[in-house]
Amino acid sequence: MWLDTHCHLDAPEFLSDIESIVERAKCAGVAGILLPAVRAQDFEAVQELTHRFKGDIPYLVYTLGIHPLFTDRASESDLKTLETAVANAKNDPHFVGIGEIGLDYFVAELDPHRQALFFHAQLDLAQHYQLPVILHVRRSQDMILKALRQRNLSGGIAHAFNGSFQQAHQFIDLGFKLGFGGAATYERALQIRRLIQELPIEAIVTETDSPDIPPAWLRSEQGRRNEPAFLPRIAQVLAEIRSVQPNTFSQAVIRNVSQALPRWGQLLNQ
């Protein structure tokens, strides 16, 4: 059984054949997918998709949040919309946390102060409800760690992790797991591969970030999107990097997800 801890199933790239996407994932052995919202206008969509397809993917879950890449188009009233949506979803067993939130210092034109406003407000909301968070940490690990240390949070996942070993261990010490996916399938991704090989297996979870971050074998196929059905093959590469059997790796990921996102863990253990 495989768990995809980060998949934008509500992305426009999937809308025309969403049933086929879900069916391929199911046939590939993907039993759980996390759908992180990225904008206030997406909240209803991720909830609807989760409940629409939970009969096919039994451990389909979602989080609610405002992504740093969308903060330049978001209004501060969206934070109130988020708070209302979280309050309304707190009794939904398929709602598992706040995300995707964070900081992005790769896109130069994004206003760092506006990003910080949304990020800190959402961390405060997560603390209030004692919910884990799904973090976007692109070139922003140190500032995110600083913000996390200022609060009493219940952990979560640092998605698409590509920081240093020191930063990795600081996230782990704060109760976070680290997400790895298609980027690790590239032989030149030496730092990511070293992290996967040397970090405790208890710190690692699997993801696709589909339709983004396609694995190496899709690179030659122009325009080919990533999708959750590719997760088992991606995870096979991660297991080989760690020199463990795929089943051993799968079981470790399930345990790690259950720790990072306890509400998802309750579903997995039913």
PDB file of C-alpha atoms in Angstrom:
ATOM      1  CA  MET A   1       0.000   0.000   0.000  1.00  0.00           C
ATOM      2  CA  TRP A   2       1.356   3.390  -1.014  1.00  0.00           C
ATOM      3  CA  LEU A   3       0.547   6.859   0.289  1.00  0.00           C
ATOM      4  CA  ASP A   4       0.987  10.024  -1.764  1.00  0.00           C
ATOM      5  CA  THR A   5       1.325  12.784   0.809  1.00  0.00           C
ATOM      6  CA  HIS A   6       1.162  15.610  -1.730  1.00  0.00           C
ATOM      7  CA  CYS A   7      -0.945  15.613  -4.900  1.00  0.00           C
ATOM      8  CA  HIS A   8      -2.871  18.536  -6.403  1.00  0.00           C
ATOM      9  CA  LEU A   9      -5.695  16.398  -7.708  1.00  0.00           C
ATOM     10  CA  ASP A  10      -7.814  19.526  -8.176  1.00  0.00           C
ATOM     11  CA  ALA A  11      -5.299  21.058 -10.630  1.00  0.00           C
ATOM     12  CA  PRO A  12      -6.655  22.146 -14.034  1.00  0.00           C
ATOM     13  CA  GLU A  13      -4.389  19.581 -15.725  1.00  0.00           C
ATOM     14  CA  PHE A  14      -6.477  16.785 -14.186  1.00  0.00           C
ATOM     15  CA  LEU A  15     -10.014  18.081 -14.616  1.00  0.00           C
ATOM     16  CA  SER A  16     -10.700  16.595 -18.058  1.00  0.00           C
ATOM     17  CA  ASP A  17      -9.910  12.998 -17.042  1.00  0.00           C
ATOM     18  CA  ILE A  18     -10.018  12.940 -13.265  1.00  0.00           C
ATOM     19  CA  GLU A  19     -11.809   9.557 -13.186  1.00  0.00           C
ATOM     20  CA  SER A  20      -8.998   7.955 -15.216  1.00  0.00           C
ATOM     21  CA  ILE A  21      -6.346   9.538 -12.965  1.00  0.00           C
ATOM     22  CA  VAL A  22      -7.997   8.069  -9.874  1.00  0.00           C
ATOM     23  CA  GLU A  23      -8.523   4.658 -11.502  1.00  0.00           C
ATOM     24  CA  ARG A  24      -4.855   4.421 -12.547  1.00  0.00           C
ATOM     25  CA  ALA A  25      -3.735   5.350  -9.039  1.00  0.00           C
ATOM     26  CA  LYS A  26      -6.047   2.725  -7.547  1.00  0.00           C
ATOM     27  CA  CYS A  27      -4.779   0.036  -9.922  1.00  0.00           C
ATOM     28  CA  ALA A  28      -1.172   0.965  -9.136  1.00  0.00           C
ATOM     29  CA  GLY A  29      -1.710   0.299  -5.425  1.00  0.00           C
ATOM     30  CA  VAL A  30      -2.038   3.889  -4.204  1.00  0.00           C
ATOM     31  CA  ALA A  31      -4.467   3.628  -1.297  1.00  0.00           C
ATOM     32  CA  GLY A  32      -4.062   7.132   0.100  1.00  0.00           C
ATOM     33  CA  ILE A  33      -3.606  10.611  -1.370  1.00  0.00           C
ATOM     34  CA  LEU A  34      -3.432  13.978   0.365  1.00  0.00           C
ATOM     35  CA  LEU A  35      -4.931  16.922  -1.528  1.00  0.00           C
ATOM     36  CA  PRO A  36      -3.534  20.231  -0.235  1.00  0.00           C
ATOM     37  CA  ALA A  37      -5.581  23.308  -1.119  1.00  0.00           C
ATOM     38  CA  VAL A  38      -3.600  26.320  -2.360  1.00  0.00           C
ATOM     39  CA  ARG A  39      -6.255  29.093  -2.612  1.00  0.00           C
ATOM     40  CA  ALA A  40      -9.442  29.992  -0.787  1.00  0.00           C
ATOM     41  CA  GLN A  41     -11.472  29.395  -3.944  1.00  0.00           C
ATOM     42  CA  ASP A  42     -10.177  25.801  -4.005  1.00  0.00           C
ATOM     43  CA  PHE A  43     -11.393  24.783  -0.559  1.00  0.00           C
ATOM     44  CA  GLU A  44     -14.727  23.385  -1.736  1.00  0.00           C
ATOM     45  CA  ALA A  45     -13.087  21.614  -4.685  1.00  0.00           C
ATOM     46  CA  VAL A  46     -10.619  19.607  -2.587  1.00  0.00           C
ATOM     47  CA  GLN A  47     -13.365  18.679  -0.145  1.00  0.00           C
ATOM     48  CA  GLU A  48     -15.678  17.614  -2.961  1.00  0.00           C
ATOM     49  CA  LEU A  49     -13.014  15.553  -4.726  1.00  0.00           C
ATOM     50  CA  THR A  50     -12.039  13.842  -1.491  1.00  0.00           C
ATOM     51  CA  HIS A  51     -15.562  12.701  -0.756  1.00  0.00           C
ATOM     52  CA  ARG A  52     -16.331  11.933  -4.389  1.00  0.00           C
ATOM     53  CA  PHE A  53     -13.460   9.471  -4.766  1.00  0.00           C
ATOM     54  CA  LYS A  54     -12.932   8.104  -1.254  1.00  0.00           C
ATOM     55  CA  GLY A  55     -14.692   4.923  -2.370  1.00  0.00           C
ATOM     56  CA  ASP A  56     -11.907   4.370  -4.914  1.00  0.00           C
ATOM     57  CA  ILE A  57      -8.976   5.654  -2.828  1.00  0.00           C
ATOM     58  CA  PRO A  58     -10.068   4.779   0.729  1.00  0.00           C
ATOM     59  CA  TYR A  59      -7.512   6.948   2.490  1.00  0.00           C
ATOM     60  CA  LEU A  60      -8.101  10.095   0.437  1.00  0.00           C
ATOM     61  CA  VAL A  61      -7.685  13.192   2.618  1.00  0.00           C
ATOM     62  CA  TYR A  62      -7.287  16.959   2.294  1.00  0.00           C
ATOM     63  CA  THR A  63      -5.817  20.013   3.954  1.00  0.00           C
ATOM     64  CA  LEU A  64      -6.875  23.661   3.696  1.00  0.00           C
ATOM     65  CA  GLY A  65      -4.477  26.547   3.224  1.00  0.00           C
ATOM     66  CA  ILE A  66      -3.176  29.427   1.101  1.00  0.00           C
ATOM     67  CA  HIS A  67       0.046  28.703  -0.789  1.00  0.00           C
ATOM     68  CA  PRO A  68       2.801  31.350  -0.770  1.00  0.00           C
ATOM     69  CA  LEU A  69       2.758  31.536  -4.575  1.00  0.00           C
ATOM     70  CA  PHE A  70      -0.851  32.755  -4.401  1.00  0.00           C
ATOM     71  CA  THR A  71      -0.439  35.360  -1.683  1.00  0.00           C
ATOM     72  CA  ASP A  72      -0.023  38.163  -4.222  1.00  0.00           C
ATOM     73  CA  ARG A  73      -3.542  37.404  -5.505  1.00  0.00           C
ATOM     74  CA  ALA A  74      -5.120  36.599  -2.143  1.00  0.00           C
ATOM     75  CA  SER A  75      -6.932  39.075   0.054  1.00  0.00           C
ATOM     76  CA  GLU A  76      -6.705  39.192   3.807  1.00  0.00           C
ATOM     77  CA  SER A  77     -10.383  38.246   3.918  1.00  0.00           C
ATOM     78  CA  ASP A  78      -9.275  34.849   2.548  1.00  0.00           C
ATOM     79  CA  LEU A  79      -7.746  34.179   5.951  1.00  0.00           C
ATOM     80  CA  LYS A  80     -11.193  34.559   7.502  1.00  0.00           C
ATOM     81  CA  THR A  81     -12.575  32.246   4.820  1.00  0.00           C
ATOM     82  CA  LEU A  82      -9.895  29.737   5.781  1.00  0.00           C
ATOM     83  CA  GLU A  83     -10.707  29.985   9.474  1.00  0.00           C
ATOM     84  CA  THR A  84     -14.404  29.392   8.763  1.00  0.00           C
ATOM     85  CA  ALA A  85     -13.623  26.462   6.472  1.00  0.00           C
ATOM     86  CA  VAL A  86     -11.368  24.854   9.089  1.00  0.00           C
ATOM     87  CA  ALA A  87     -13.994  25.264  11.793  1.00  0.00           C
ATOM     88  CA  ASN A  88     -16.599  23.665   9.525  1.00  0.00           C
ATOM     89  CA  ALA A  89     -14.281  20.801   8.533  1.00  0.00           C
ATOM     90  CA  LYS A  90     -12.911  19.889  11.946  1.00  0.00           C
ATOM     91  CA  ASN A  91     -15.395  17.020  12.358  1.00  0.00           C
ATOM     92  CA  ASP A  92     -14.707  15.619   8.893  1.00  0.00           C
ATOM     93  CA  PRO A  93     -12.381  12.598   9.351  1.00  0.00           C
ATOM     94  CA  HIS A  94     -10.886  13.219   5.894  1.00  0.00           C
ATOM     95  CA  PHE A  95      -9.706  16.723   6.865  1.00  0.00           C
ATOM     96  CA  VAL A  96      -6.212  16.327   8.305  1.00  0.00           C
ATOM     97  CA  GLY A  97      -4.511  19.728   8.665  1.00  0.00           C
ATOM     98  CA  ILE A  98      -3.521  23.156   7.370  1.00  0.00           C
ATOM     99  CA  GLY A  99      -1.717  23.437   4.048  1.00  0.00           C
ATOM    100  CA  GLU A 100      -0.153  24.017   1.700  1.00  0.00           C
ATOM    101  CA  ILE A 101       1.419  26.997   3.452  1.00  0.00           C
ATOM    102  CA  GLY A 102       4.920  28.380   3.760  1.00  0.00           C
ATOM    103  CA  LEU A 103       7.427  30.757   2.212  1.00  0.00           C
ATOM    104  CA  ASP A 104       8.978  30.766  -1.254  1.00  0.00           C
ATOM    105  CA  TYR A 105      12.188  32.721  -1.827  1.00  0.00           C
ATOM    106  CA  PHE A 106      12.812  31.233  -5.278  1.00  0.00           C
ATOM    107  CA  VAL A 107      10.269  33.423  -7.103  1.00  0.00           C
ATOM    108  CA  ALA A 108      11.880  36.837  -6.893  1.00  0.00           C
ATOM    109  CA  GLU A 109       8.787  38.932  -7.636  1.00  0.00           C
ATOM    110  CA  LEU A 110       6.808  37.618  -4.672  1.00  0.00           C
ATOM    111  CA  ASP A 111       6.530  40.084  -1.793  1.00  0.00           C
ATOM    112  CA  PRO A 112       8.257  38.424   1.198  1.00  0.00           C
ATOM    113  CA  HIS A 113       6.353  40.577   3.689  1.00  0.00           C
ATOM    114  CA  ARG A 114       2.989  39.586   2.247  1.00  0.00           C
ATOM    115  CA  GLN A 115       4.039  35.935   2.205  1.00  0.00           C
ATOM    116  CA  ALA A 116       5.018  36.235   5.863  1.00  0.00           C
ATOM    117  CA  LEU A 117       1.680  37.820   6.796  1.00  0.00           C
ATOM    118  CA  PHE A 118      -0.259  34.873   5.371  1.00  0.00           C
ATOM    119  CA  PHE A 119       2.189  32.283   6.652  1.00  0.00           C
ATOM    120  CA  HIS A 120       2.215  33.485  10.258  1.00  0.00           C
ATOM    121  CA  ALA A 121      -1.575  33.880  10.338  1.00  0.00           C
ATOM    122  CA  GLN A 122      -2.001  30.300   9.121  1.00  0.00           C
ATOM    123  CA  LEU A 123       0.526  28.962  11.619  1.00  0.00           C
ATOM    124  CA  ASP A 124      -1.451  30.701  14.360  1.00  0.00           C
ATOM    125  CA  LEU A 125      -4.621  29.047  13.085  1.00  0.00           C
ATOM    126  CA  ALA A 126      -2.902  25.648  13.107  1.00  0.00           C
ATOM    127  CA  GLN A 127      -1.756  26.250  16.672  1.00  0.00           C
ATOM    128  CA  HIS A 128      -5.237  27.312  17.758  1.00  0.00           C
ATOM    129  CA  TYR A 129      -6.779  24.100  16.445  1.00  0.00           C
ATOM    130  CA  GLN A 130      -3.689  21.988  17.168  1.00  0.00           C
ATOM    131  CA  LEU A 131      -3.535  20.812  13.576  1.00  0.00           C
ATOM    132  CA  PRO A 132      -0.411  19.706  11.701  1.00  0.00           C
ATOM    133  CA  VAL A 133       0.774  21.706   8.702  1.00  0.00           C
ATOM    134  CA  ILE A 134       1.932  20.898   5.171  1.00  0.00           C
ATOM    135  CA  LEU A 135       4.864  23.200   4.478  1.00  0.00           C
ATOM    136  CA  HIS A 136       6.227  24.695   1.259  1.00  0.00           C
ATOM    137  CA  VAL A 137       9.892  25.346   2.076  1.00  0.00           C
ATOM    138  CA  ARG A 138      11.564  26.354  -1.203  1.00  0.00           C
ATOM    139  CA  ARG A 139      14.773  28.256  -0.303  1.00  0.00           C
ATOM    140  CA  SER A 140      13.117  29.355   2.939  1.00  0.00           C
ATOM    141  CA  GLN A 141      13.962  26.628   5.437  1.00  0.00           C
ATOM    142  CA  ASP A 142      15.664  28.838   8.017  1.00  0.00           C
ATOM    143  CA  MET A 143      12.886  31.449   8.158  1.00  0.00           C
ATOM    144  CA  ILE A 144      10.264  28.720   8.398  1.00  0.00           C
ATOM    145  CA  LEU A 145      12.153  26.994  11.207  1.00  0.00           C
ATOM    146  CA  LYS A 146      12.346  30.308  13.062  1.00  0.00           C
ATOM    147  CA  ALA A 147       8.573  30.736  12.769  1.00  0.00           C
ATOM    148  CA  LEU A 148       7.911  27.168  13.903  1.00  0.00           C
ATOM    149  CA  ARG A 149      10.063  27.602  17.011  1.00  0.00           C
ATOM    150  CA  GLN A 150       7.929  30.571  18.056  1.00  0.00           C
ATOM    151  CA  ARG A 151       4.850  28.366  18.362  1.00  0.00           C
ATOM    152  CA  ASN A 152       3.633  25.157  19.911  1.00  0.00           C
ATOM    153  CA  LEU A 153       2.620  23.192  16.828  1.00  0.00           C
ATOM    154  CA  SER A 154       1.802  19.531  16.382  1.00  0.00           C
ATOM    155  CA  GLY A 155       4.201  18.873  13.499  1.00  0.00           C
ATOM    156  CA  GLY A 156       3.401  17.956   9.918  1.00  0.00           C
ATOM    157  CA  ILE A 157       5.337  17.521   6.673  1.00  0.00           C
ATOM    158  CA  ALA A 158       8.011  19.670   5.017  1.00  0.00           C
ATOM    159  CA  HIS A 159       7.065  18.917   1.425  1.00  0.00           C
ATOM    160  CA  ALA A 160       9.583  18.500  -1.443  1.00  0.00           C
ATOM    161  CA  PHE A 161      12.455  18.837   0.993  1.00  0.00           C
ATOM    162  CA  ASN A 162      15.784  19.938  -0.467  1.00  0.00           C
ATOM    163  CA  GLY A 163      17.622  21.549   2.425  1.00  0.00           C
ATOM    164  CA  SER A 164      20.775  20.695   4.330  1.00  0.00           C
ATOM    165  CA  PHE A 165      21.240  17.860   6.807  1.00  0.00           C
ATOM    166  CA  GLN A 166      21.296  20.408   9.635  1.00  0.00           C
ATOM    167  CA  GLN A 167      17.992  21.895   8.513  1.00  0.00           C
ATOM    168  CA  ALA A 168      16.518  18.423   8.038  1.00  0.00           C
ATOM    169  CA  HIS A 169      17.315  17.444  11.601  1.00  0.00           C
ATOM    170  CA  GLN A 170      15.880  20.706  12.916  1.00  0.00           C
ATOM    171  CA  PHE A 171      12.564  19.961  11.198  1.00  0.00           C
ATOM    172  CA  ILE A 172      12.665  16.411  12.541  1.00  0.00           C
ATOM    173  CA  ASP A 173      13.346  17.686  16.069  1.00  0.00           C
ATOM    174  CA  LEU A 174      10.213  19.855  15.757  1.00  0.00           C
ATOM    175  CA  GLY A 175       8.092  16.806  14.933  1.00  0.00           C
ATOM    176  CA  PHE A 176       8.076  17.063  11.141  1.00  0.00           C
ATOM    177  CA  LYS A 177       8.490  14.428   8.471  1.00  0.00           C
ATOM    178  CA  LEU A 178      10.192  15.236   5.159  1.00  0.00           C
ATOM    179  CA  GLY A 179       8.537  14.623   1.796  1.00  0.00           C
ATOM    180  CA  PHE A 180      10.476  13.171  -1.137  1.00  0.00           C
ATOM    181  CA  GLY A 181       9.283  12.330  -4.630  1.00  0.00           C
ATOM    182  CA  GLY A 182      10.155  12.551  -8.289  1.00  0.00           C
ATOM    183  CA  ALA A 183      13.169  14.833  -7.852  1.00  0.00           C
ATOM    184  CA  ALA A 184      15.052  11.924  -6.259  1.00  0.00           C
ATOM    185  CA  THR A 185      14.744   9.857  -9.440  1.00  0.00           C
ATOM    186  CA  TYR A 186      17.285  12.093 -11.201  1.00  0.00           C
ATOM    187  CA  GLU A 187      20.815  10.757 -10.818  1.00  0.00           C
ATOM    188  CA  ARG A 188      22.206  14.286 -10.548  1.00  0.00           C
ATOM    189  CA  ALA A 189      20.015  15.062  -7.513  1.00  0.00           C
ATOM    190  CA  LEU A 190      22.932  14.152  -5.262  1.00  0.00           C
ATOM    191  CA  GLN A 191      21.918  16.129  -2.174  1.00  0.00           C
ATOM    192  CA  ILE A 192      18.353  14.810  -2.185  1.00  0.00           C
ATOM    193  CA  ARG A 193      19.624  11.252  -2.641  1.00  0.00           C
ATOM    194  CA  ARG A 194      22.076  11.652   0.245  1.00  0.00           C
ATOM    195  CA  LEU A 195      19.261  12.888   2.462  1.00  0.00           C
ATOM    196  CA  ILE A 196      17.107   9.884   1.585  1.00  0.00           C
ATOM    197  CA  GLN A 197      20.005   7.514   2.144  1.00  0.00           C
ATOM    198  CA  GLU A 198      21.268   8.912   5.445  1.00  0.00           C
ATOM    199  CA  LEU A 199      18.307  10.417   7.294  1.00  0.00           C
ATOM    200  CA  PRO A 200      16.394   8.151   9.682  1.00  0.00           C
ATOM    201  CA  ILE A 201      13.766   6.181   7.792  1.00  0.00           C
ATOM    202  CA  GLU A 202      11.360   7.370  10.496  1.00  0.00           C
ATOM    203  CA  ALA A 203      11.623  10.881   8.995  1.00  0.00           C
ATOM    204  CA  ILE A 204      10.651  10.118   5.387  1.00  0.00           C
ATOM    205  CA  VAL A 205       7.312  10.179   3.574  1.00  0.00           C
ATOM    206  CA  THR A 206       6.543   9.740  -0.132  1.00  0.00           C
ATOM    207  CA  GLU A 207       4.851  12.194  -2.487  1.00  0.00           C
ATOM    208  CA  THR A 208       4.388  13.053  -6.150  1.00  0.00           C
ATOM    209  CA  ASP A 209       3.422  16.768  -6.039  1.00  0.00           C
ATOM    210  CA  SER A 210       1.581  15.889  -9.228  1.00  0.00           C
ATOM    211  CA  PRO A 211       1.012  17.299 -11.747  1.00  0.00           C
ATOM    212  CA  ASP A 212       4.399  18.890 -10.934  1.00  0.00           C
ATOM    213  CA  ILE A 213       7.903  17.458 -10.273  1.00  0.00           C
ATOM    214  CA  PRO A 214       7.733  14.656 -12.867  1.00  0.00           C
ATOM    215  CA  PRO A 215      10.077  11.698 -12.341  1.00  0.00           C
ATOM    216  CA  ALA A 216      13.122  11.233 -14.558  1.00  0.00           C
ATOM    217  CA  TRP A 217      11.463   8.802 -16.972  1.00  0.00           C
ATOM    218  CA  LEU A 218       8.870  11.443 -17.962  1.00  0.00           C
ATOM    219  CA  ARG A 219      11.436  14.117 -18.775  1.00  0.00           C
ATOM    220  CA  SER A 220      11.937  12.851 -22.323  1.00  0.00           C
ATOM    221  CA  GLU A 221       8.179  12.767 -22.934  1.00  0.00           C
ATOM    222  CA  GLN A 222       7.427  16.403 -23.718  1.00  0.00           C
ATOM    223  CA  GLY A 223       4.399  17.749 -21.893  1.00  0.00           C
ATOM    224  CA  ARG A 224       3.820  14.569 -19.908  1.00  0.00           C
ATOM    225  CA  ARG A 225       2.286  15.397 -16.532  1.00  0.00           C
ATOM    226  CA  ASN A 226       3.061  13.689 -13.278  1.00  0.00           C
ATOM    227  CA  GLU A 227       0.238  11.771 -11.576  1.00  0.00           C
ATOM    228  CA  PRO A 228      -0.280   9.690  -8.411  1.00  0.00           C
ATOM    229  CA  ALA A 229      -0.157   6.384 -10.321  1.00  0.00           C
ATOM    230  CA  PHE A 230       3.595   6.947 -10.697  1.00  0.00           C
ATOM    231  CA  LEU A 231       4.135   6.945  -6.935  1.00  0.00           C
ATOM    232  CA  PRO A 232       4.960   3.205  -6.575  1.00  0.00           C
ATOM    233  CA  ARG A 233       7.720   3.473  -9.177  1.00  0.00           C
ATOM    234  CA  ILE A 234       9.048   6.660  -7.544  1.00  0.00           C
ATOM    235  CA  ALA A 235       8.955   4.938  -4.144  1.00  0.00           C
ATOM    236  CA  GLN A 236      10.820   1.962  -5.611  1.00  0.00           C
ATOM    237  CA  VAL A 237      13.681   4.331  -6.506  1.00  0.00           C
ATOM    238  CA  LEU A 238      13.634   5.812  -2.992  1.00  0.00           C
ATOM    239  CA  ALA A 239      13.737   2.313  -1.489  1.00  0.00           C
ATOM    240  CA  GLU A 240      16.687   1.383  -3.707  1.00  0.00           C
ATOM    241  CA  ILE A 241      18.546   4.518  -2.608  1.00  0.00           C
ATOM    242  CA  ARG A 242      18.020   3.437   1.001  1.00  0.00           C
ATOM    243  CA  SER A 243      18.836  -0.210   0.217  1.00  0.00           C
ATOM    244  CA  VAL A 244      15.586  -1.465   1.733  1.00  0.00           C
ATOM    245  CA  GLN A 245      12.828  -3.641   0.327  1.00  0.00           C
ATOM    246  CA  PRO A 246       9.813  -1.735  -1.069  1.00  0.00           C
ATOM    247  CA  ASN A 247       7.442  -3.372   1.416  1.00  0.00           C
ATOM    248  CA  THR A 248       9.664  -2.341   4.321  1.00  0.00           C
ATOM    249  CA  PHE A 249       9.753   1.190   2.973  1.00  0.00           C
ATOM    250  CA  SER A 250       5.990   1.280   2.431  1.00  0.00           C
ATOM    251  CA  GLN A 251       5.311   0.194   6.012  1.00  0.00           C
ATOM    252  CA  ALA A 252       7.706   2.822   7.340  1.00  0.00           C
ATOM    253  CA  VAL A 253       5.956   5.531   5.330  1.00  0.00           C
ATOM    254  CA  ILE A 254       2.563   4.463   6.680  1.00  0.00           C
ATOM    255  CA  ARG A 255       3.869   4.713  10.252  1.00  0.00           C
ATOM    256  CA  ASN A 256       5.459   8.087   9.547  1.00  0.00           C
ATOM    257  CA  VAL A 257       2.306   9.504   7.977  1.00  0.00           C
ATOM    258  CA  SER A 258       0.276   8.324  10.957  1.00  0.00           C
ATOM    259  CA  GLN A 259       2.639  10.202  13.281  1.00  0.00           C
ATOM    260  CA  ALA A 260       2.824  13.378  11.199  1.00  0.00           C
ATOM    261  CA  LEU A 261      -0.907  13.585  10.460  1.00  0.00           C
ATOM    262  CA  PRO A 262      -2.769  11.819  13.280  1.00  0.00           C
ATOM    263  CA  ARG A 263      -6.204  12.296  11.727  1.00  0.00           C
ATOM    264  CA  TRP A 264      -4.984  10.465   8.611  1.00  0.00           C
ATOM    265  CA  GLY A 265      -3.495   7.855  10.906  1.00  0.00           C
ATOM    266  CA  GLN A 266      -6.904   7.244  12.465  1.00  0.00           C
ATOM    267  CA  LEU A 267      -8.314   6.492   9.011  1.00  0.00           C
ATOM    268  CA  LEU A 268      -5.401   4.190   8.202  1.00  0.00           C
ATOM    269  CA  ASN A 269      -5.879   2.264  11.433  1.00  0.00           C
ATOM    270  CA  GLN A 270      -9.634   1.739  11.126  1.00  0.00           C
TER     271      GLN A 270
END
